[in-house]
mmCIF file of C-alpha atoms in Angstrom:
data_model
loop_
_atom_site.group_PDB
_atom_site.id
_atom_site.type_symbol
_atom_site.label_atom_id
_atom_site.label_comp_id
_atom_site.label_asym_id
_atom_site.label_seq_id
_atom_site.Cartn_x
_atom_site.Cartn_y
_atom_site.Cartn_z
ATOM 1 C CA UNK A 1 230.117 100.670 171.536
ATOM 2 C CA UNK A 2 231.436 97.611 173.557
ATOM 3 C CA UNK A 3 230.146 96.279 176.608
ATOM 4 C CA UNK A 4 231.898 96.426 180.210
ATOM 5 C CA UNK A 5 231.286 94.358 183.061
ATOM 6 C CA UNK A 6 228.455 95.916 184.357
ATOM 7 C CA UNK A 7 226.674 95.477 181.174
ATOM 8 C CA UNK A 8 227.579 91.688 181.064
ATOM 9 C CA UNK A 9 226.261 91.048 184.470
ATOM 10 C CA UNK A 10 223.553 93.357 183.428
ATOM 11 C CA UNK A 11 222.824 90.797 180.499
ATOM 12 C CA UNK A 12 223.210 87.477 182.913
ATOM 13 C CA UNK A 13 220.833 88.843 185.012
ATOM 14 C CA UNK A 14 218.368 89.430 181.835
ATOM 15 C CA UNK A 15 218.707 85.887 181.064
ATOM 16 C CA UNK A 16 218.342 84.667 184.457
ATOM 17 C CA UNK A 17 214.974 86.204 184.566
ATOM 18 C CA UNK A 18 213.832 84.441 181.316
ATOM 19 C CA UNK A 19 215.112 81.237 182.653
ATOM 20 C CA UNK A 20 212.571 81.860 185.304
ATOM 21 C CA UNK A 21 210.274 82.724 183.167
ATOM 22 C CA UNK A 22 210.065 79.934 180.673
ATOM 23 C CA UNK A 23 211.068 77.105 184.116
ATOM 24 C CA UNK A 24 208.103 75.257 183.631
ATOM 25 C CA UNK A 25 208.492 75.389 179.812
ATOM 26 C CA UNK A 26 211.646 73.992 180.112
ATOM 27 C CA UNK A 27 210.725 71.287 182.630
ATOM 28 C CA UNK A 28 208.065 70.000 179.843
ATOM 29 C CA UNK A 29 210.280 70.038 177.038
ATOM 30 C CA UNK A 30 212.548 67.758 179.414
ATOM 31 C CA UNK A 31 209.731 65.746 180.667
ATOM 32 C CA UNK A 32 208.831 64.551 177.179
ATOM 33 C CA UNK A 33 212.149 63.135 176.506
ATOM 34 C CA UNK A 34 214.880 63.346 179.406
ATOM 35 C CA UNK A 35 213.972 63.304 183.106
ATOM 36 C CA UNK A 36 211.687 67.035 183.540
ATOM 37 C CA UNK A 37 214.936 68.269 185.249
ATOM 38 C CA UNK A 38 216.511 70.960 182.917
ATOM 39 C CA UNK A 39 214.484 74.354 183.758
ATOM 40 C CA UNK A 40 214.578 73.381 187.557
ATOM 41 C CA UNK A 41 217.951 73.003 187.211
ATOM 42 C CA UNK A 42 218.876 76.350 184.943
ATOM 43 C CA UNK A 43 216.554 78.209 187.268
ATOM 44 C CA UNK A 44 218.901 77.365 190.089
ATOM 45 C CA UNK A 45 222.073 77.445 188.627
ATOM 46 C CA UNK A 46 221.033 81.491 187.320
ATOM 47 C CA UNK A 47 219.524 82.287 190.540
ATOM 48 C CA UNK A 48 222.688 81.513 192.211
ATOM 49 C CA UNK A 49 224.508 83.498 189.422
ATOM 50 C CA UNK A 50 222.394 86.493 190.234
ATOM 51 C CA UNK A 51 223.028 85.735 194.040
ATOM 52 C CA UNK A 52 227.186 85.598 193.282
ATOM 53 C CA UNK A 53 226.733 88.993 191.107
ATOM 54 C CA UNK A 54 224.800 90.910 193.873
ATOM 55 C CA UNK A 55 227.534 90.258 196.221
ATOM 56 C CA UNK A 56 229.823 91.726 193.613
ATOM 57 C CA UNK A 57 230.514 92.030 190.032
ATOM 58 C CA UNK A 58 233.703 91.316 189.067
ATOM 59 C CA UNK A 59 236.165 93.811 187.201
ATOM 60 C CA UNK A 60 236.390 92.626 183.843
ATOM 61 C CA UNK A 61 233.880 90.846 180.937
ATOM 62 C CA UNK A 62 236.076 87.913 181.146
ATOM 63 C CA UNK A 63 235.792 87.691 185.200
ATOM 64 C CA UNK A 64 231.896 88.250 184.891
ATOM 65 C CA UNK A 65 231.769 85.107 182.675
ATOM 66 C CA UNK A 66 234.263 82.969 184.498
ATOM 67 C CA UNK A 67 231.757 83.625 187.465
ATOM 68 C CA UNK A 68 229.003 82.598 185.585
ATOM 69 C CA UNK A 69 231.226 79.277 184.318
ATOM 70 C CA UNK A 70 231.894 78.213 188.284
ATOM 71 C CA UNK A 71 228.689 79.142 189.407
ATOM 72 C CA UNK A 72 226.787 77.092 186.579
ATOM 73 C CA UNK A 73 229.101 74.048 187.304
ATOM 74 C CA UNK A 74 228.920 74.050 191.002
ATOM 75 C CA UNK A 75 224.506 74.738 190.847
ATOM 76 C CA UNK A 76 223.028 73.314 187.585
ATOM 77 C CA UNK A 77 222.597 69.657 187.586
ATOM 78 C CA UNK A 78 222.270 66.581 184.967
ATOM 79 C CA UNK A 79 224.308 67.583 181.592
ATOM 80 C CA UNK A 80 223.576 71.207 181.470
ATOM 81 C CA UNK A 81 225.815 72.222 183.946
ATOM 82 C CA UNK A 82 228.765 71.177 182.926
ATOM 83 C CA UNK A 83 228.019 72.138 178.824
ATOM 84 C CA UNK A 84 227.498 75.667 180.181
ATOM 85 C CA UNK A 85 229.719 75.745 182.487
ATOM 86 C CA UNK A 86 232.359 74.653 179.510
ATOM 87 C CA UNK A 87 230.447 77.235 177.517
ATOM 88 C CA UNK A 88 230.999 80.136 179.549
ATOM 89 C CA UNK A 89 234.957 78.882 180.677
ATOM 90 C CA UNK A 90 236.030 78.960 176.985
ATOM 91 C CA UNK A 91 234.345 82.044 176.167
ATOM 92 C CA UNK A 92 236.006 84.309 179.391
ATOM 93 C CA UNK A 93 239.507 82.624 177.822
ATOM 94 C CA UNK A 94 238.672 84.626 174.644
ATOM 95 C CA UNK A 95 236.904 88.142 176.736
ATOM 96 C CA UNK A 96 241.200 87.921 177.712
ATOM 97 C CA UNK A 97 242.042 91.194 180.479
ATOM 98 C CA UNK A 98 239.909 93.601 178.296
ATOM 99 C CA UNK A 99 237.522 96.098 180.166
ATOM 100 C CA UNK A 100 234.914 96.109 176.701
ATOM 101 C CA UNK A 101 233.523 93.499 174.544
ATOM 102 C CA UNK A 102 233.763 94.476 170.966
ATOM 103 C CA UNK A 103 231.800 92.364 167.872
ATOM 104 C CA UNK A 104 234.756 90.663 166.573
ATOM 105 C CA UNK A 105 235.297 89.585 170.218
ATOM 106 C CA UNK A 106 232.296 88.140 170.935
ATOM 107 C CA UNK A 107 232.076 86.444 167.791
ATOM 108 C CA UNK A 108 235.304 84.642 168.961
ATOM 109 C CA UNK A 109 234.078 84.171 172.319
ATOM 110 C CA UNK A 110 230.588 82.951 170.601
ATOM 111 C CA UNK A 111 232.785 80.724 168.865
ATOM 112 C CA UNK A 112 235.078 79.242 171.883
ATOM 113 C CA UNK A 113 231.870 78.495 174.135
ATOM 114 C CA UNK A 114 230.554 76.360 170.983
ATOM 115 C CA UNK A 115 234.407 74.299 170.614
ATOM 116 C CA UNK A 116 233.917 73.819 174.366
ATOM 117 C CA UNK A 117 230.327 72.654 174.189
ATOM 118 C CA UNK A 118 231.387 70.284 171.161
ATOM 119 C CA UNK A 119 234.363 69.333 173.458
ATOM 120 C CA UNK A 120 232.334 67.898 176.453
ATOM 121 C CA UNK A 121 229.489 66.474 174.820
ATOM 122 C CA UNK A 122 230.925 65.425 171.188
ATOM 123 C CA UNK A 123 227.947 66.780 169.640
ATOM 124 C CA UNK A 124 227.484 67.900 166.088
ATOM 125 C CA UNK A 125 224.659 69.659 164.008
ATOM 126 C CA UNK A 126 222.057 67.230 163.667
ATOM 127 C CA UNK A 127 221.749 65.136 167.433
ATOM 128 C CA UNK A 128 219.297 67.351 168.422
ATOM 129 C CA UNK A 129 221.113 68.936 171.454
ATOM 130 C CA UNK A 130 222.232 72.445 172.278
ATOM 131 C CA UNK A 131 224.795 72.277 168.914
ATOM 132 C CA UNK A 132 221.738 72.752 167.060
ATOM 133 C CA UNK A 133 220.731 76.365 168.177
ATOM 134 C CA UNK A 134 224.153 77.054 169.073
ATOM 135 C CA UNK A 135 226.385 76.502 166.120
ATOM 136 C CA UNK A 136 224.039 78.457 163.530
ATOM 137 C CA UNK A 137 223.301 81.286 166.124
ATOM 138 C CA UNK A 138 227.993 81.330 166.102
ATOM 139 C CA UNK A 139 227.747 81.447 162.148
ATOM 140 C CA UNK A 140 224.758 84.136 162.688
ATOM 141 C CA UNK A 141 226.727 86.531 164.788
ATOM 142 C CA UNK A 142 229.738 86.971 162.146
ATOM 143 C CA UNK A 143 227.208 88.439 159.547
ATOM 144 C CA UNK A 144 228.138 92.279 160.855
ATOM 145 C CA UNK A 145 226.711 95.460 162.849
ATOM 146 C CA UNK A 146 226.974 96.270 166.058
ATOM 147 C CA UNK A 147 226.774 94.013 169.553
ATOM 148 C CA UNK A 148 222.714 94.673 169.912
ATOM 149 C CA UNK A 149 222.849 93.059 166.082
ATOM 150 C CA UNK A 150 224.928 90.362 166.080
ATOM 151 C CA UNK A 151 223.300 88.921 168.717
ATOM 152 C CA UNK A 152 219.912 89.473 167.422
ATOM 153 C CA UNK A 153 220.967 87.424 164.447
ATOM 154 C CA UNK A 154 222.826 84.672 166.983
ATOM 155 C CA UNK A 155 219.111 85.153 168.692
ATOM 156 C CA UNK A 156 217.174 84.439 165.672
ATOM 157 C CA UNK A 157 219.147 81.686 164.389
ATOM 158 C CA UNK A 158 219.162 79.768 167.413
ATOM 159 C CA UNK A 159 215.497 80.102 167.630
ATOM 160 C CA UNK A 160 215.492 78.374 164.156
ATOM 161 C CA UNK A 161 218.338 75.971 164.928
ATOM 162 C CA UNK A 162 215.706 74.452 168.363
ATOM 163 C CA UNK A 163 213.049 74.304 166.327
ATOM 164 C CA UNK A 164 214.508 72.050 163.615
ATOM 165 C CA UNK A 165 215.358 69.871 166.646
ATOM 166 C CA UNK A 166 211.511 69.007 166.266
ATOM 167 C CA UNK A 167 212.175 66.891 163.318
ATOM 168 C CA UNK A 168 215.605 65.378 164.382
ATOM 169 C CA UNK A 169 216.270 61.951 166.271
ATOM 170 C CA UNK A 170 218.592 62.036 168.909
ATOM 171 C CA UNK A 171 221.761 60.634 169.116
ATOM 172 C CA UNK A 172 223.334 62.437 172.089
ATOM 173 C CA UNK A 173 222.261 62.461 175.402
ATOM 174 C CA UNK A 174 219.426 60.909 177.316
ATOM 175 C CA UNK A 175 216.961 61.705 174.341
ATOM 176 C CA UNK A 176 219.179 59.326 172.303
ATOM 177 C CA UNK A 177 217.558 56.221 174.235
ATOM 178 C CA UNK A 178 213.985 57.044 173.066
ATOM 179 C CA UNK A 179 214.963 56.941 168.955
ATOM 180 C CA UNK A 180 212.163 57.706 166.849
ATOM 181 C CA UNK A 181 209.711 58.361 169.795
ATOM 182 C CA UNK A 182 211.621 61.440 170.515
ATOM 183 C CA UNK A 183 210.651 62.659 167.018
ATOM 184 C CA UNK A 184 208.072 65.698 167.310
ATOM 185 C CA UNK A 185 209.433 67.071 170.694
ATOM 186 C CA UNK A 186 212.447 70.150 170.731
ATOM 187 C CA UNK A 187 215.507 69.639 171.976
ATOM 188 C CA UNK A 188 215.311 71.427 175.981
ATOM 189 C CA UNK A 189 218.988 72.622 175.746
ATOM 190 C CA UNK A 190 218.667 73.797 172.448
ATOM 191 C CA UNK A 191 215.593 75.621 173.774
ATOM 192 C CA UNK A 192 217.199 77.125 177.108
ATOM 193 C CA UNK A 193 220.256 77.749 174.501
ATOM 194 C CA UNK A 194 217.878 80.364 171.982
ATOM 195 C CA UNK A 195 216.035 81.893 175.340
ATOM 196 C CA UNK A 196 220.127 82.618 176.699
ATOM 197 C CA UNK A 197 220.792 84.067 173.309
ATOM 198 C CA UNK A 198 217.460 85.989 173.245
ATOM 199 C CA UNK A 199 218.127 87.707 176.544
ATOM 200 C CA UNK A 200 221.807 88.811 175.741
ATOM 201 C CA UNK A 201 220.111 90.337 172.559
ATOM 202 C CA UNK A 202 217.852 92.223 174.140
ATOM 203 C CA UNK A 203 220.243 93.272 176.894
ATOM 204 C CA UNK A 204 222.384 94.473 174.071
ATOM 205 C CA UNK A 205 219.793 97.022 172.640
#
């Protein structure tokens, strides 16, 4: 079974909710290593999502996520906005004028919002950034089933992929300037990255 519009804004308005849910998380993850900015910022950015959705959901998968691209650019502050923003751009170019997301689909899209993120912040597996939760959770979501499935397995590999941020040093980002002392702390985007993926997945079931 695909997914329509309504069940994509259905699923953005999942994951705002966990954004607001795990804010102050988020904030501490960035307060150890960036500037505590990150879940106030994704908190506002979604909230404004939600906002744009309520005054209308737009007709297609594609237009639901180039909404969420604009609104994410336009609200979220610091780096985030602009890597999800990128994010959800590429993926609506892949969602093309179709009323249903199928698997092979989203695994394209999945793959498109990664090339963007990669794009914008030249990132590879291994900074300790989003990359790290979001390019496994990509290779994750080719491994078969249905929608709910594939993006359990996205779910569960970024989950994996921000914790081994843990153990990385950064080299990207505002993290990069503290080195070794950044050791022992996970990654805030790669964090707000698995809770995203975590909320489509359970949106999808």
């Amino acid at each position: 079974m695909g997914c329509d519009a309504t069940r994509v804004a259905a699923a953005l308005r999942a994951a705002a909710a966990v954004v607001a849910e795990h804010r102050a998380e988020l904030i501490e993850l960035d307060r150890a290593i960036g500037d505590a900015d990150h879940g106030e910022n994704m908190n506002r950015g979604f909230e404004a999502l939600v906002a744009a959705l309520d005054a209308g959901v737009p007709e297609t998968p594609a237009a639901v996520a180039k909404l969420a691209a604009t609104t994410l650019i336009s609200k979220v502050g610091g780096a985030a906005g602009p890597l999800y923003g990128t994010a959800f751009l590429r993926a609506s170019g892949k969602l093309g004028t179709s009323d249903e997301v199928d698997v092979p689909t989203l695994i394209e899209a999945l793959k498109a919002a990664l090339e963007g993120v990669q794009a914008r912040g030249k990132a590879v597996v291994g900074d300790a950034t989003m990359v790290d939760a979001l390019a496994p959770a990509v290779e994750a979501a080719a491994t078969g089933g249905d929608l709910a499935a594939a993006l359990t397995a996205a779910a569960d590999a970024a989950d994996r992929g921000a914790e081994s941020t843990v153990d990385l040093v950064p080299r990207k980002g505002r993290a990069s300037y503290l080195g070794e002392r950044a050791v022992g702390h996970m990654d805030p985007g790669a964090r707000s990255t698995a809770l995203l993926l975590r909320a489509f997945a359970e949106a999808a079931r």
